[in-house]
Amino acid sequence: MDVAYVCEWEKRPKSNYCPSVPLVCAWSCRNLVAFSTDLKNEEEQELTYMIHILDTEHPWDVYSINSGHHEVITSLEWDQSGSRLLSADADGRVKCWSMTDHLVNSWDNIVGSSVDGDPIVALSWLHNGVKLALHVEKSGASNFGEKFSRVKFSPSLTLFGGKPMEGWIAVTISGLVTVSLLKPSGQVLTATESLSRLRSRVALADIAFTGGGNIVVTTSDGSSSSPVQFYKVCVSVVNEKCKIDTELLPSLFMRCTTDTARKEKYPAVTHLKFLTRETSEQVLLCASSLTGSIVECWSLRKEGLPVNNIFQPISPVGDKQPSILKWRILSATNDMDRVTAVGLPKLPISLTSTDLKVATDTKFFPGLGLALAFHDGTIHIVHRLSLQTMGVFYSTPSQRPTDDQAIKRQRTTACSVHFKALQLSWTSLALVGIDNHGKLSMLRISPSMGHTLDMNTSLRHLLFLLEYCMVTGYDWWDILLHVQPNMVQNLVEKLHEEYTRQNQALQQVLSTRIVAMKASLCKLSTNTLARACDFHAKLLLIAIGSTLKSLLRPHLLNTPDKSPGERLTEICCKNTDTDIDKVMINLKTEEFVLDAWVLQSLQQLIQWVGDFVLYLLASLPNQGSPVRPGFSFLRDGTSLGMLRELMVVIRIWGLLKPGCLPIYTATSDTQDSMSLLFRLLTKLWLCCRDENHITEPDDNLIDECCLLPSQLLVPSMDWLPVNDGIIGKLQSKQLLKLQFGKPVSVPSHFATSQLDIFARSPGYQKMDNLRRLNLGVCPTEETKSCTRCGCNTMLKSPNKSTAVKQWEQRWIKNCLCGGLWRKVPISLF
């Protein structure tokens, strides 16, 4: 393991607030990290409990929320979409936070619940019934359905029609379980019930879910000599009221309490966790003293119940032997230094014997390791079943043991800095830790845990996890931490090969997600940076094409099977004429009729299409240079065909509203620019419309494209959004130290590149990358930026037309690349 970056609070002696001990943290599937601190106001001598949220691509840009909790925050939990956050405190209050206007740095408390005066010790969202199993054995299969199979899993509670009901469950220190359900109307149904008839103190608890829709809660009173209890919780809605039923399940005693040598050595249970939320049959226990800890892993198994021979002839069960559920210990560690934090894997890797064997043989360890932080400042990654150490992180070089004496000194000499909270990423390739001094550290975890692998195997591991993120929609930022520049080209090609093996329906669902994934990969290498521009342009082209064609309406109500957009595609594919007017004749132009003000509001998008076609054709003579943006489009028959369709649509709309046409600066007043571009575009499209038989453009076409710059002014395209993120600065694997509130100033790996097309002068014109509007050198409008690609757009729409709103609704929640939005202060421009 190596450190990717370290963030710490800036030391400001004159500040009224100074961060104190972090308490808990949580990592969402969208790579948002939330953690809590208590801030002391030195003037008023009061504690303010804060929640801090940051995206891992901009860790310095932390958004701090005054939580309104009056007691210490005990739990933070993200929902399955990564857009809502639960916080619970020691006063029994639970608050649900949601993004304001879908911005990662703007949050509001929308609803909540309370069990007054009863501290919350465990918290979880109800399960939505979606569970995947990742099969390492099938990593070489061609079908995504075999690699990532859907597991039959019931939601915790369903609405009419089987839709899962949203809500959360919490366990209090006095042994109460409280459930809050979010109705579609916005109301909250809350019910509270005792876990058992005799309520007792609960010092530690955790929550897991079963495939049958039940909830399992485990509790401990904090003493290792007391039993660890398990309860089944069933939630239902009866007469518009929430109802909770509880049932006692088999319990267990820790193994260390039965060992005479360790009976009194570890008196307190300090950590109690199910290995995953969907694995209620495996639990992790940690017992500690002031100087050491021991960790045990237990599994719930069904065992046969022996029947005495006297009763076997009259046994009503016949040949079937009765069975009971019983906890059995899987593994236990030796005596260790005191454990201060535990981080559990979220990757749903299959644990069958075949999958485990293949994972061991190929050194694929994501999802198999959990993180243990110790009081001496080290972090160990141990196997989730055997608890054998797979990797160690030392916070200082002096901690690395060289002999037995060094190990002994390490145990006796405690480090003042140690991690208080740990969270593994959703692919287990990164680990975030927060120490007792308020410092946040991000660590890389190799998929092979440091084992040396050949290039093909390393690529196979990363590709497997990229495919998992593509199927689930989770963010793949933590995978990019392990992609070196020499891997990018192979990864992009192999990812495309796997994508094309899927059925057409799945390809259509994943079509934009794979383009966004390719774009983020290509940004990691100077050799493929131009292709990143092409992928961003392709995302914009797909969105514009879908929007413009969706405005077409059939002229008659009794419409045929195909929509006007589908008929447009079919006719343009069959008609290979280079004259745009002859192609237009075959269309029912009455389906293209729109109001003039609607067409005028779309002019900026139409202008981009026209400029893009002109740029591509002018670039054809330089097609031998793959470092030039637009290179991949010159052999992409699908994209060229889409541009050709849009040119036809724009031509028809120009007859209705000439002001909506793209504006060209031509040397001749009589030149029909659109006809010229359509003719050249069609010739280029004919060369590559058949992917299996791509031909080179003839000399006449290249000569005509060479003359284009003398006939039309070729625009400079705003290719790549300016991304100030950190991922491009971490490829060297050097420790990067940052401070919250201060943007990183370290140059990226392509800062010395000689590609002038990516240069940005200090006073360059800012662009609204989605509305295609110039914002000026110093924009006065509030803007938002994509956390993934850096795409910038205005926060509020300047246009109120219906067509523009339809365009803007496509990216109101996420950027076109799927990244999240963050509000950019005007002062940053």
Tab-separated table of C-alpha atoms in Angstrom, residues 1-8 25-28 30-35 54-60 379 393-394 419 421-435 439-445 477-482 726-727 730 733-738 740:
chain	number	residue	atom	x	y	z
A	1	MET	CA	0.000	0.000	0.000
A	2	ASP	CA	1.146	3.515	-0.716
A	3	VAL	CA	-0.374	6.895	0.121
A	4	ALA	CA	-2.114	8.660	-2.755
A	5	TYR	CA	-2.587	11.963	-0.947
A	6	VAL	CA	-2.901	13.394	2.529
A	7	CYS	CA	-5.250	16.241	3.458
A	8	GLU	CA	-5.076	18.066	6.753
A	25	CYS	CA	-16.645	8.433	8.213
A	26	ALA	CA	-18.505	6.898	5.264
A	27	TRP	CA	-17.636	6.413	1.562
A	28	SER	CA	-20.446	6.417	-1.014
A	30	ARG	CA	-20.202	7.948	-6.074
A	31	ASN	CA	-16.848	8.506	-4.341
A	32	LEU	CA	-18.121	11.034	-1.846
A	33	VAL	CA	-16.518	10.838	1.594
A	34	ALA	CA	-18.380	12.113	4.649
A	35	PHE	CA	-16.806	12.424	8.076
A	54	LEU	CA	-15.832	15.988	-0.117
A	55	ASP	CA	-15.424	14.235	-3.436
A	56	THR	CA	-12.176	12.309	-3.756
A	57	GLU	CA	-11.236	14.112	-6.998
A	58	HIS	CA	-11.216	17.484	-5.157
A	59	PRO	CA	-10.340	16.540	-1.566
A	60	TRP	CA	-9.353	20.091	-0.591
A	379	ILE	CA	-2.844	-0.509	8.956
A	393	PHE	CA	0.934	0.126	5.657
A	394	TYR	CA	3.469	1.893	7.874
A	419	PHE	CA	-6.410	6.184	12.672
A	421	ALA	CA	-11.935	5.750	11.255
A	422	LEU	CA	-11.390	3.650	8.105
A	423	GLN	CA	-13.454	3.154	4.961
A	424	LEU	CA	-12.685	0.983	1.943
A	425	SER	CA	-13.827	2.130	-1.482
A	426	TRP	CA	-16.541	0.238	-3.353
A	427	THR	CA	-13.979	-1.745	-5.351
A	428	SER	CA	-11.561	-2.121	-2.402
A	429	LEU	CA	-8.740	-0.471	-4.362
A	430	ALA	CA	-8.490	2.562	-2.084
A	431	LEU	CA	-8.741	3.236	1.621
A	432	VAL	CA	-9.527	6.492	3.371
A	433	GLY	CA	-8.415	6.932	6.950
A	434	ILE	CA	-8.866	9.776	9.418
A	435	ASP	CA	-6.510	10.020	12.349
A	439	LYS	CA	-5.781	14.406	9.019
A	440	LEU	CA	-7.386	12.533	6.131
A	441	SER	CA	-5.196	10.039	4.268
A	442	MET	CA	-5.990	8.237	1.023
A	443	LEU	CA	-4.177	4.946	0.424
A	444	ARG	CA	-3.873	2.894	-2.737
A	445	ILE	CA	-4.436	-0.855	-2.342
A	477	TRP	CA	-12.222	6.822	-9.627
A	478	ASP	CA	-10.439	4.434	-7.270
A	479	ILE	CA	-9.632	2.099	-10.187
A	480	LEU	CA	-7.932	4.954	-12.058
A	481	LEU	CA	-5.453	5.223	-9.180
A	482	HIS	CA	-3.830	1.995	-10.435
A	726	ILE	CA	-6.295	15.351	-8.682
A	727	ILE	CA	-6.346	12.006	-10.495
A	730	LEU	CA	-1.275	10.844	-8.697
A	733	LYS	CA	2.812	7.438	-6.849
A	734	GLN	CA	4.524	10.233	-4.953
A	735	LEU	CA	3.011	11.358	-1.659
A	736	LEU	CA	0.930	14.475	-2.250
A	737	LYS	CA	0.280	16.643	0.797
A	738	LEU	CA	-2.711	18.980	0.664
A	740	PHE	CA	-8.373	21.621	3.196
